[in-house]
Coordinates of C-alpha atoms in Angstrom, one line a residue:
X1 CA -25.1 36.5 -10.5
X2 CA -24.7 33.8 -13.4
X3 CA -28.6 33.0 -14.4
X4 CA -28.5 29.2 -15.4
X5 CA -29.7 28.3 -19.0
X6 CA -33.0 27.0 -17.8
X7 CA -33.4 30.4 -16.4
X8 CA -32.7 32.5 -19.1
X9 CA -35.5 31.8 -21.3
X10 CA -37.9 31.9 -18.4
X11 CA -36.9 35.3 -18.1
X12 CA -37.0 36.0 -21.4
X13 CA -40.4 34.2 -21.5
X14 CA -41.6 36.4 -18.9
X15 CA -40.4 39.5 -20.6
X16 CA -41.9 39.0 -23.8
X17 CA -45.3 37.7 -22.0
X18 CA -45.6 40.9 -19.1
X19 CA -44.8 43.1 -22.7
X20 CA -47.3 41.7 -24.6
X21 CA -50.4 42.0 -21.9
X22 CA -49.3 45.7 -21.1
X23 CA -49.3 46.3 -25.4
X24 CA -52.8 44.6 -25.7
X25 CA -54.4 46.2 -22.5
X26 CA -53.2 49.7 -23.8
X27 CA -54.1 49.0 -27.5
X28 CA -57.5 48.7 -26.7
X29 CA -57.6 51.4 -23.7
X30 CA -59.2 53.8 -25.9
X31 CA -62.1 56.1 -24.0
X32 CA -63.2 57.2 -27.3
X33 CA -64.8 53.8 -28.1
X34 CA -68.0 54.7 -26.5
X35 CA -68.6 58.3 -27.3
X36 CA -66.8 59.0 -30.9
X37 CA -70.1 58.3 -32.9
X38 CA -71.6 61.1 -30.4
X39 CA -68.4 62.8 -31.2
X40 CA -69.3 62.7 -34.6
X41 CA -73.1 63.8 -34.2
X42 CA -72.5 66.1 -31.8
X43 CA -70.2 68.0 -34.3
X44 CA -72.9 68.1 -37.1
X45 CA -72.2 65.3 -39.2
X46 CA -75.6 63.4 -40.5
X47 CA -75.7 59.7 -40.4
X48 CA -74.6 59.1 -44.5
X49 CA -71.3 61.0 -43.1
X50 CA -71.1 59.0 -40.0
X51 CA -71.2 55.6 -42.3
X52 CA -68.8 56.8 -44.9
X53 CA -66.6 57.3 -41.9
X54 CA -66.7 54.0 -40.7
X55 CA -66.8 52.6 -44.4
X56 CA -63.3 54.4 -45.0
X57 CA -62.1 52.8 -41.9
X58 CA -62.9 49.2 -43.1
X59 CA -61.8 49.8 -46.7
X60 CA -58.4 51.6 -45.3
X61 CA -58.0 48.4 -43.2
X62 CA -58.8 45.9 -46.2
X63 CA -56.8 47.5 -48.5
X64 CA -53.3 47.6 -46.5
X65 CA -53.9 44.2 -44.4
X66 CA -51.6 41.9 -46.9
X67 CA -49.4 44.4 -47.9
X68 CA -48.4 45.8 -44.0
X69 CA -47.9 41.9 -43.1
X70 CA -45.8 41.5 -45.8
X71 CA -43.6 44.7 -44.9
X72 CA -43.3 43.0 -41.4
X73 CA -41.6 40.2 -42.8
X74 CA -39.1 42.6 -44.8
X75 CA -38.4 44.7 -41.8
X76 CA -38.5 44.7 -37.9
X77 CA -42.1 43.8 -36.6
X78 CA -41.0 45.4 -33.2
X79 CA -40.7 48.9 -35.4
X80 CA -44.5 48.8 -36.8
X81 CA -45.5 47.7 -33.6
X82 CA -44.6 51.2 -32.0
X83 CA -45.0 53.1 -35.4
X84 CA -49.0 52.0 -35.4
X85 CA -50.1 53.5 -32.4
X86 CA -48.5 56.8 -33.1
X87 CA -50.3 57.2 -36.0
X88 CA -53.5 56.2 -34.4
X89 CA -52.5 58.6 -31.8
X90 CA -52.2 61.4 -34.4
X91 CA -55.4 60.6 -35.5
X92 CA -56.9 61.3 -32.3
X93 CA -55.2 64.6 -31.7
X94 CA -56.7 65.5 -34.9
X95 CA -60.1 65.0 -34.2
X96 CA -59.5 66.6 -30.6
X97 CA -58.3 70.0 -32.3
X98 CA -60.3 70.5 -35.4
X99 CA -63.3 68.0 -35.7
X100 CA -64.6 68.5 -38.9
X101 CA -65.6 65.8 -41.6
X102 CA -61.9 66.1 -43.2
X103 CA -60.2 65.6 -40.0
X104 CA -62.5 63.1 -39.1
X105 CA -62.0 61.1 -42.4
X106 CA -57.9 62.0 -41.8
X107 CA -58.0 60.3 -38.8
X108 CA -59.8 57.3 -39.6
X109 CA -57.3 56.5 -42.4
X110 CA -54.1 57.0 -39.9
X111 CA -56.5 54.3 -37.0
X112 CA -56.9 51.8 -39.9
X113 CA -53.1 51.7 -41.2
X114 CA -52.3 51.8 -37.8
X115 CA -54.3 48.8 -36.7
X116 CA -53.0 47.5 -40.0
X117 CA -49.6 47.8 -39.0
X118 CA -49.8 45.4 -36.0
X119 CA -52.0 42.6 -37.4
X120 CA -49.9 39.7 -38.6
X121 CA -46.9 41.4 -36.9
X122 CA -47.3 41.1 -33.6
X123 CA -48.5 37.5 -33.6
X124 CA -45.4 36.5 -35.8
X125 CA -43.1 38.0 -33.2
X126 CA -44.3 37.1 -30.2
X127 CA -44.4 33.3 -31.8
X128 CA -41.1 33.3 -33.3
X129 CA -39.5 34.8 -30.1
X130 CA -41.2 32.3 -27.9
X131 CA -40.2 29.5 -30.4
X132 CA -36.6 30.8 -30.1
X133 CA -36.4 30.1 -26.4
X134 CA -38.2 26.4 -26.9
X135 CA -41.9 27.9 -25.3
X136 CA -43.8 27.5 -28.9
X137 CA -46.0 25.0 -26.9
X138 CA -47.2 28.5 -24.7
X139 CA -48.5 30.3 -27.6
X140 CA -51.8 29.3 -27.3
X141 CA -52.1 30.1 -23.8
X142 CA -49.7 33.4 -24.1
X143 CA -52.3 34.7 -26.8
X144 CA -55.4 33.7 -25.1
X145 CA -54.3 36.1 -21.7
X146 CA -53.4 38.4 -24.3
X147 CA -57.0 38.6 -25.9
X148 CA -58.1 39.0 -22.4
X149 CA -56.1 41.6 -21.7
X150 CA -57.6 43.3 -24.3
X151 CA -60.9 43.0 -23.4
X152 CA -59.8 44.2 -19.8
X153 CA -58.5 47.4 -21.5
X154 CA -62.2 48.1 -23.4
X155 CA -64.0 47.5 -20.0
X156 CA -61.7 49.4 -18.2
X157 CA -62.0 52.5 -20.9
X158 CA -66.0 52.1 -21.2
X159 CA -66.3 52.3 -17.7
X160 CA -63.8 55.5 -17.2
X161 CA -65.0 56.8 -20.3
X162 CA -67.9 58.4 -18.7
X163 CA -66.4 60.0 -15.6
X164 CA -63.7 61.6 -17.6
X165 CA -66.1 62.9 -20.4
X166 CA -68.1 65.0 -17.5
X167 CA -65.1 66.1 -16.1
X168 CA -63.5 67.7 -19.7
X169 CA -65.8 66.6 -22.6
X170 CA -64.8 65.3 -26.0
X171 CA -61.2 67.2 -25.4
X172 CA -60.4 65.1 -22.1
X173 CA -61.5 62.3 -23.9
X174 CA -59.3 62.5 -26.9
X175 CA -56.7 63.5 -24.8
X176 CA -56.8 60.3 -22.8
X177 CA -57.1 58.4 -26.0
X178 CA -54.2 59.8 -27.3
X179 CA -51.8 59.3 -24.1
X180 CA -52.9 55.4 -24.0
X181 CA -51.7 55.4 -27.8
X182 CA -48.1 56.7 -27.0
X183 CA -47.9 54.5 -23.9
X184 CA -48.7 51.8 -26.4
X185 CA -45.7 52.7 -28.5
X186 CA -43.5 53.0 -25.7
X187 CA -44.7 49.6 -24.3
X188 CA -44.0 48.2 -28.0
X189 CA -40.3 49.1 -27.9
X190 CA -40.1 46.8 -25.3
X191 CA -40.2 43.4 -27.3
X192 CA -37.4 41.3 -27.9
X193 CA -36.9 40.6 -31.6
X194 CA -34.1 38.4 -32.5
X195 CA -34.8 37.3 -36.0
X196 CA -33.1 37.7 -38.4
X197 CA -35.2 40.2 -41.1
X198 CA -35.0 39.7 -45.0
X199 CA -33.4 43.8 -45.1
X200 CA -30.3 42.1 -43.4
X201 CA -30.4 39.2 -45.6
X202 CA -30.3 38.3 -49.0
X203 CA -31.7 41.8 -50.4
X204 CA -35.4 40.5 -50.3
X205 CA -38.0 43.3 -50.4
X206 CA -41.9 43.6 -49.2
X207 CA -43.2 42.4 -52.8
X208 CA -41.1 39.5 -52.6
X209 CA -42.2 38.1 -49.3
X210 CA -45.8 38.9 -50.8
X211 CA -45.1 36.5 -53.8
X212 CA -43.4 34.0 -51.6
X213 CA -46.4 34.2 -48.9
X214 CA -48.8 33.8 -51.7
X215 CA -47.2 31.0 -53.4
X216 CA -46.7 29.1 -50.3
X217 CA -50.9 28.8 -49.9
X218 CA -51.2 27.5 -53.2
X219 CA -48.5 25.1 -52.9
X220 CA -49.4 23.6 -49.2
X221 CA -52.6 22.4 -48.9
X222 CA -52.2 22.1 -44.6
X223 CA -51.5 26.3 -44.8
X224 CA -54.0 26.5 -46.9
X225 CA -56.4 24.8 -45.0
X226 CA -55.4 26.6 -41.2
X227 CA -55.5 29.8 -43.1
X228 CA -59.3 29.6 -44.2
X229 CA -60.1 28.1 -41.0
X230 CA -59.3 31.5 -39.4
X231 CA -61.6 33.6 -40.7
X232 CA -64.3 30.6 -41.0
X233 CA -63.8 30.7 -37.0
X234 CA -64.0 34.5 -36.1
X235 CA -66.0 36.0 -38.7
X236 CA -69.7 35.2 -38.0
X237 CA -69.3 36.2 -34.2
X238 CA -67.2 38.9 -34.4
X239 CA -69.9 40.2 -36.6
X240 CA -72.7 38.9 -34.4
X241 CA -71.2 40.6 -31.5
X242 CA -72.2 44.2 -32.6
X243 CA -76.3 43.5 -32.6
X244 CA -75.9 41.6 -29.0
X245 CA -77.7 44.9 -27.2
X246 CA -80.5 44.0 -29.8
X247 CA -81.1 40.6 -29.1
X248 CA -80.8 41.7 -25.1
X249 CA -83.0 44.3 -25.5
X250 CA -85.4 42.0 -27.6
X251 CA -86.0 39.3 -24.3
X252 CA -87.8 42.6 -22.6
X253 CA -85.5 43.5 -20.2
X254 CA -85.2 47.6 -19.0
X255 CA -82.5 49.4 -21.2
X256 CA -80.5 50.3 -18.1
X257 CA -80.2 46.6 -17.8
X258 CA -78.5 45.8 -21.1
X259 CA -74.9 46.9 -20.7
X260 CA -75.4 44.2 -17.4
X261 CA -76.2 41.5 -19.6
X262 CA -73.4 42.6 -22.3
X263 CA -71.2 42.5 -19.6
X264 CA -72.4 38.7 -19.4
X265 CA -71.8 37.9 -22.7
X266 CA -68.2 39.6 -22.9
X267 CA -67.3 37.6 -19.3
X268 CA -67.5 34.7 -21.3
X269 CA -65.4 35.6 -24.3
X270 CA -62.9 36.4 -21.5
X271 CA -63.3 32.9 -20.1
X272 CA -62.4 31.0 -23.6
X273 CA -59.2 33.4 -24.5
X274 CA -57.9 32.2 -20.7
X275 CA -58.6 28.5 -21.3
X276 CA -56.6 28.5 -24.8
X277 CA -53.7 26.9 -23.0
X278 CA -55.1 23.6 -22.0
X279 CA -57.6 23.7 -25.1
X280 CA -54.6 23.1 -27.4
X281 CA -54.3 19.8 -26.8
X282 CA -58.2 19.0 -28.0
X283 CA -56.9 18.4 -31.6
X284 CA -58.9 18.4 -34.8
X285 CA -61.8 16.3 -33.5
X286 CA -62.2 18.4 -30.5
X287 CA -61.9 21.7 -32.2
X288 CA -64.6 20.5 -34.0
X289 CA -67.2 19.2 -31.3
X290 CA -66.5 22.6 -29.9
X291 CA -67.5 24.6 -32.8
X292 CA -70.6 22.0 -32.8
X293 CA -71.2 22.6 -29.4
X294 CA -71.3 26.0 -29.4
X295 CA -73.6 27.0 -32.5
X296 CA -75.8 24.9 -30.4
X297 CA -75.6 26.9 -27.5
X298 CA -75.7 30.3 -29.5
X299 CA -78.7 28.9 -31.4
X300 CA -80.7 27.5 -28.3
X301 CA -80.0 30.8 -26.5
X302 CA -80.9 33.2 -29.3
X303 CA -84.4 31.9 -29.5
X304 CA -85.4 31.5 -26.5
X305 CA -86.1 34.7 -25.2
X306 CA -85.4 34.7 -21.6
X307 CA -81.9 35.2 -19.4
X308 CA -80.8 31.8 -19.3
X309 CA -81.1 32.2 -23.1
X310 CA -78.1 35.0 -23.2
X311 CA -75.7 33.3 -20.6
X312 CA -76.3 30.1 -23.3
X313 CA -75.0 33.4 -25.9
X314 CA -72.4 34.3 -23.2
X315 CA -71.2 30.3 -23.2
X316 CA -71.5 29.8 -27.6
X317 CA -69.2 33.3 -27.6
X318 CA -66.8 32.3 -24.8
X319 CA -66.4 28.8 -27.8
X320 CA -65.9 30.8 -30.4
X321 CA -63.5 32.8 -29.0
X322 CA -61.5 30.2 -27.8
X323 CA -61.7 28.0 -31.5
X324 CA -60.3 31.2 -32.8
X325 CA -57.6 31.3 -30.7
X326 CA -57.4 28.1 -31.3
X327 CA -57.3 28.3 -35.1
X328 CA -54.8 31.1 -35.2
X329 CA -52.1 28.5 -33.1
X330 CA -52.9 26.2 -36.0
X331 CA -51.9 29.0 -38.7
X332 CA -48.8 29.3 -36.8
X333 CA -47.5 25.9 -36.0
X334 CA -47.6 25.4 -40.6
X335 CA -46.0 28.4 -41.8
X336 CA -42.7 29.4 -42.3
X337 CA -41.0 32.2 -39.9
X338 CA -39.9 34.9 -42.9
X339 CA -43.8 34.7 -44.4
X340 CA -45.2 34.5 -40.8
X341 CA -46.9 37.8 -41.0
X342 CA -47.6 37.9 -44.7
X343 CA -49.6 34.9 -44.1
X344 CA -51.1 35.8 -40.8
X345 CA -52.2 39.3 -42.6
X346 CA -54.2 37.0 -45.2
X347 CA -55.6 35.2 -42.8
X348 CA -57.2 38.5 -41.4
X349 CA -57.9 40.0 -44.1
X350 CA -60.2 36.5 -45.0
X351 CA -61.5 37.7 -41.8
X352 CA -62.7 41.4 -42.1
X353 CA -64.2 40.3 -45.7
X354 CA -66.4 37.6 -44.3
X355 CA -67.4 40.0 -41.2
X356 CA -68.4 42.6 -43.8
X357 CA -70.1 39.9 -45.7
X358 CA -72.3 39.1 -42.5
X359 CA -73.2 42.5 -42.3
X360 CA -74.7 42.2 -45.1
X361 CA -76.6 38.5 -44.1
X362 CA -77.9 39.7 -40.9
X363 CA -78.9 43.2 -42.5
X364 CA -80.9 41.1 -45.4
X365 CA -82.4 38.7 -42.8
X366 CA -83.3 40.6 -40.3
X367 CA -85.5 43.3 -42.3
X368 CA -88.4 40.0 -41.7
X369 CA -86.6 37.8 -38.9
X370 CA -86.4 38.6 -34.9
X371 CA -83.5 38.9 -34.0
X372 CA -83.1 35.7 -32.1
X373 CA -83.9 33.9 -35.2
X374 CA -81.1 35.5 -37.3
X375 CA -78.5 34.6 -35.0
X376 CA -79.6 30.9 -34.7
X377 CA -79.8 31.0 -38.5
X378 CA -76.1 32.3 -38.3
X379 CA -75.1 29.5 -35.9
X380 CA -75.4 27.6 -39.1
X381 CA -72.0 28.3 -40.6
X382 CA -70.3 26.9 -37.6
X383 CA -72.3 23.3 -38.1
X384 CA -70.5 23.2 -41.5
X385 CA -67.6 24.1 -40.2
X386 CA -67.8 22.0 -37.3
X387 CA -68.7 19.0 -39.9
X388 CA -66.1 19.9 -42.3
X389 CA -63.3 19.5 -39.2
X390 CA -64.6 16.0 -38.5
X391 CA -64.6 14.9 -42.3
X392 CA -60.6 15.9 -42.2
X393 CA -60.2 14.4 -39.3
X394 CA -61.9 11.0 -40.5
X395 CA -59.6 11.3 -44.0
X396 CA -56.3 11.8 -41.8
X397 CA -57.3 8.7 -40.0
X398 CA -58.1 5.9 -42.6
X399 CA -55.2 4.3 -44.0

């Protein structure tokens, strides 16, 4: 049978789509989330080698952020996207069969290049492969469900997490965690890539897509713009979402009734990454009414102490969530296909500096503040945002 052109790229749309949500659900189907800290402690490391652990995660992860984007601009995206989890997945059978500080440390450095690996390049190729069959318009809405599938795969592995660790311990554990990392690979050499990569081109190499990428944000004040407006979006609560059990626990509640009202919050963030499609279409002054809107709910909620205050957390984060999806379609729709994940890469490495950065704020604050009153104070960088958004929006406009 003789498909008809308007149903080949439906089919290819449908390929690349069912591909992506199996590669996100997987990526983050890792039933060592919950228990590698107890991992960690279990195995005799004190809590200064527990944070240098995760500190050589974040640095391993800042330091090859631009440079991995750029390599997935000089060669196939589809072959990092199968090459990260395998070395995350190495890193896991490390831990499994000699935990120790070094293997620990080894293993953490293979999980950050990996993740490192896949940031800029898989958002470049699944929007140049849906802009090759005319679907651009269904990258907002494509990533969204993606994001959600993600979270999907971190409930599903927190809630199967504990079963399997009674069944086998830390060794079942890691063992699971290292099967969803090779299914993850597998799954990844399933995309379609049909661009055509710089290696078959005109000779260039990583370092000059970097320079290129680079020079393109200087020179474009629109790039430069989306770009910072990434990591102005996802920062603060992406940050803010690791001390949600304290502002639960802070309105009184039992502890066996926090992971409940996490699950609250996190239903919402769900909600905004599946209503990206339609939410394209709100523009600058709408993106920016919707930041407004929801440091107003995250502030309101914070302090005021009571249940209705978290599902007013749960609605600010499902917002945010959605502005960053939101902000990333912006990045996409300005830069040029051969620097796509160069400049995506930047984008998220703006990101992890400012989350680090509000690790710092909320640690400085809240040594006098409740914690209600540190995230309210932190909706504050959303209100500039949001006011910063409108100003553009009023310059665009007058003649």
């Amino acid at each position: 049978m003789t498909l008809s052109p308007a149903r080949v790229p439906a089919t290819g749309v449908r390929r690349l789509t069912r591909t992506l949500y199996g590669y996100a659900f997987l990526d983050d189907f890792v039933l060592l989330y919950p228990v590698y800290a107890l991992l960690f402690a279990d195995t005799g490391m004190s809590l200064w080698q527990i944070s240098s652990l995760f500190a050589l995660w974040s640095i391993t992860g800042v330091v090859l952020e631009v440079p991995s984007g750029a390599w997935a601009d000089a060669v196939s995206r589809r072959r990092l996207l199968w090459i990260g989890p395998l070395l995350t997945a190495a890193g896991f059978a490390l831990w499994a069969a000699v935990p120790s500080y070094g293997a620990f440390a080894v293993g953490f450095v293979l999980w950050g290049a990996g993740g490192a690996l896949g940031s800029g390049a898989l958002e470049a190729l699944v929007y140049d492969e849906l802009d090759r069959l005319g679907a651009a318009d269904r990258y907002a809405r494509t990533m969204g469900r993606a994001r959600a599938a993600r979270l999907l795969g971190t409930v599903a592995s927190i809630g199967l997490a504990g079963p399997v660790f009674a069944q086998g311990g830390y060794a079942a554990v890691g063992a699971a965690s290292f099967l969803a990392c090779v299914l993850t690979a597998v799954t990844a050499t399933r995309f379609p890539e049909h661009r055509l990569r710089a290696d078959d081109a005109a000779g260039d190499t990583w370092a000059t897509t970097l320079r290129t990428g680079l020079a393109e944000i200087r020179g474009d004040r629109s790039v430069r713009g989306a770009l910072l407006l990434v990591p102005a979006v996802a920062a603060v609560w992406g940050a803010l979402d690791e001390y949600t059990p304290l502002l639960v626990r802070d309105i009184g509640v039992a502890e066996a009734t926090v992971p409940y009202l996490i699950m609250l919050i996190w239903a919402g963030v769900t909600l905004g990454s599946l209503l990206a499609g339609p939410a394209e279409r709100l523009g600058t002054g709408g993106l920016a009414m919707l930041l407004a809107g929801a440091a107003l709910a995250l502030a309101a909620g914070a302090v005021s102490r009571s249940l209705a205050g978290i599902a007013l957390v749960s609605l600010a984060f499902a917002g945010f969530q959605l502005a960053e999806v939101l902000a990333d379609v912006r990045l996409q729709h300005r830069i040029d296909e051969s620097r796509r994940a160069t400049l995506t890469s930047v984008a998220n490495l703006g990101t992890e500096l400012a989350t680090v950065a509000t690790f710092g704020v909320y640690a400085l604050l809240g040594t006098d503040l409740p914690h209600g009153t540190v995230f309210a104070v932190l909706a504050l960088p959303y209100l500039m945002t949001a006011l910063a958004l409108a100003r553009a929006r009023a310059a665009t406009a007058r003649p």
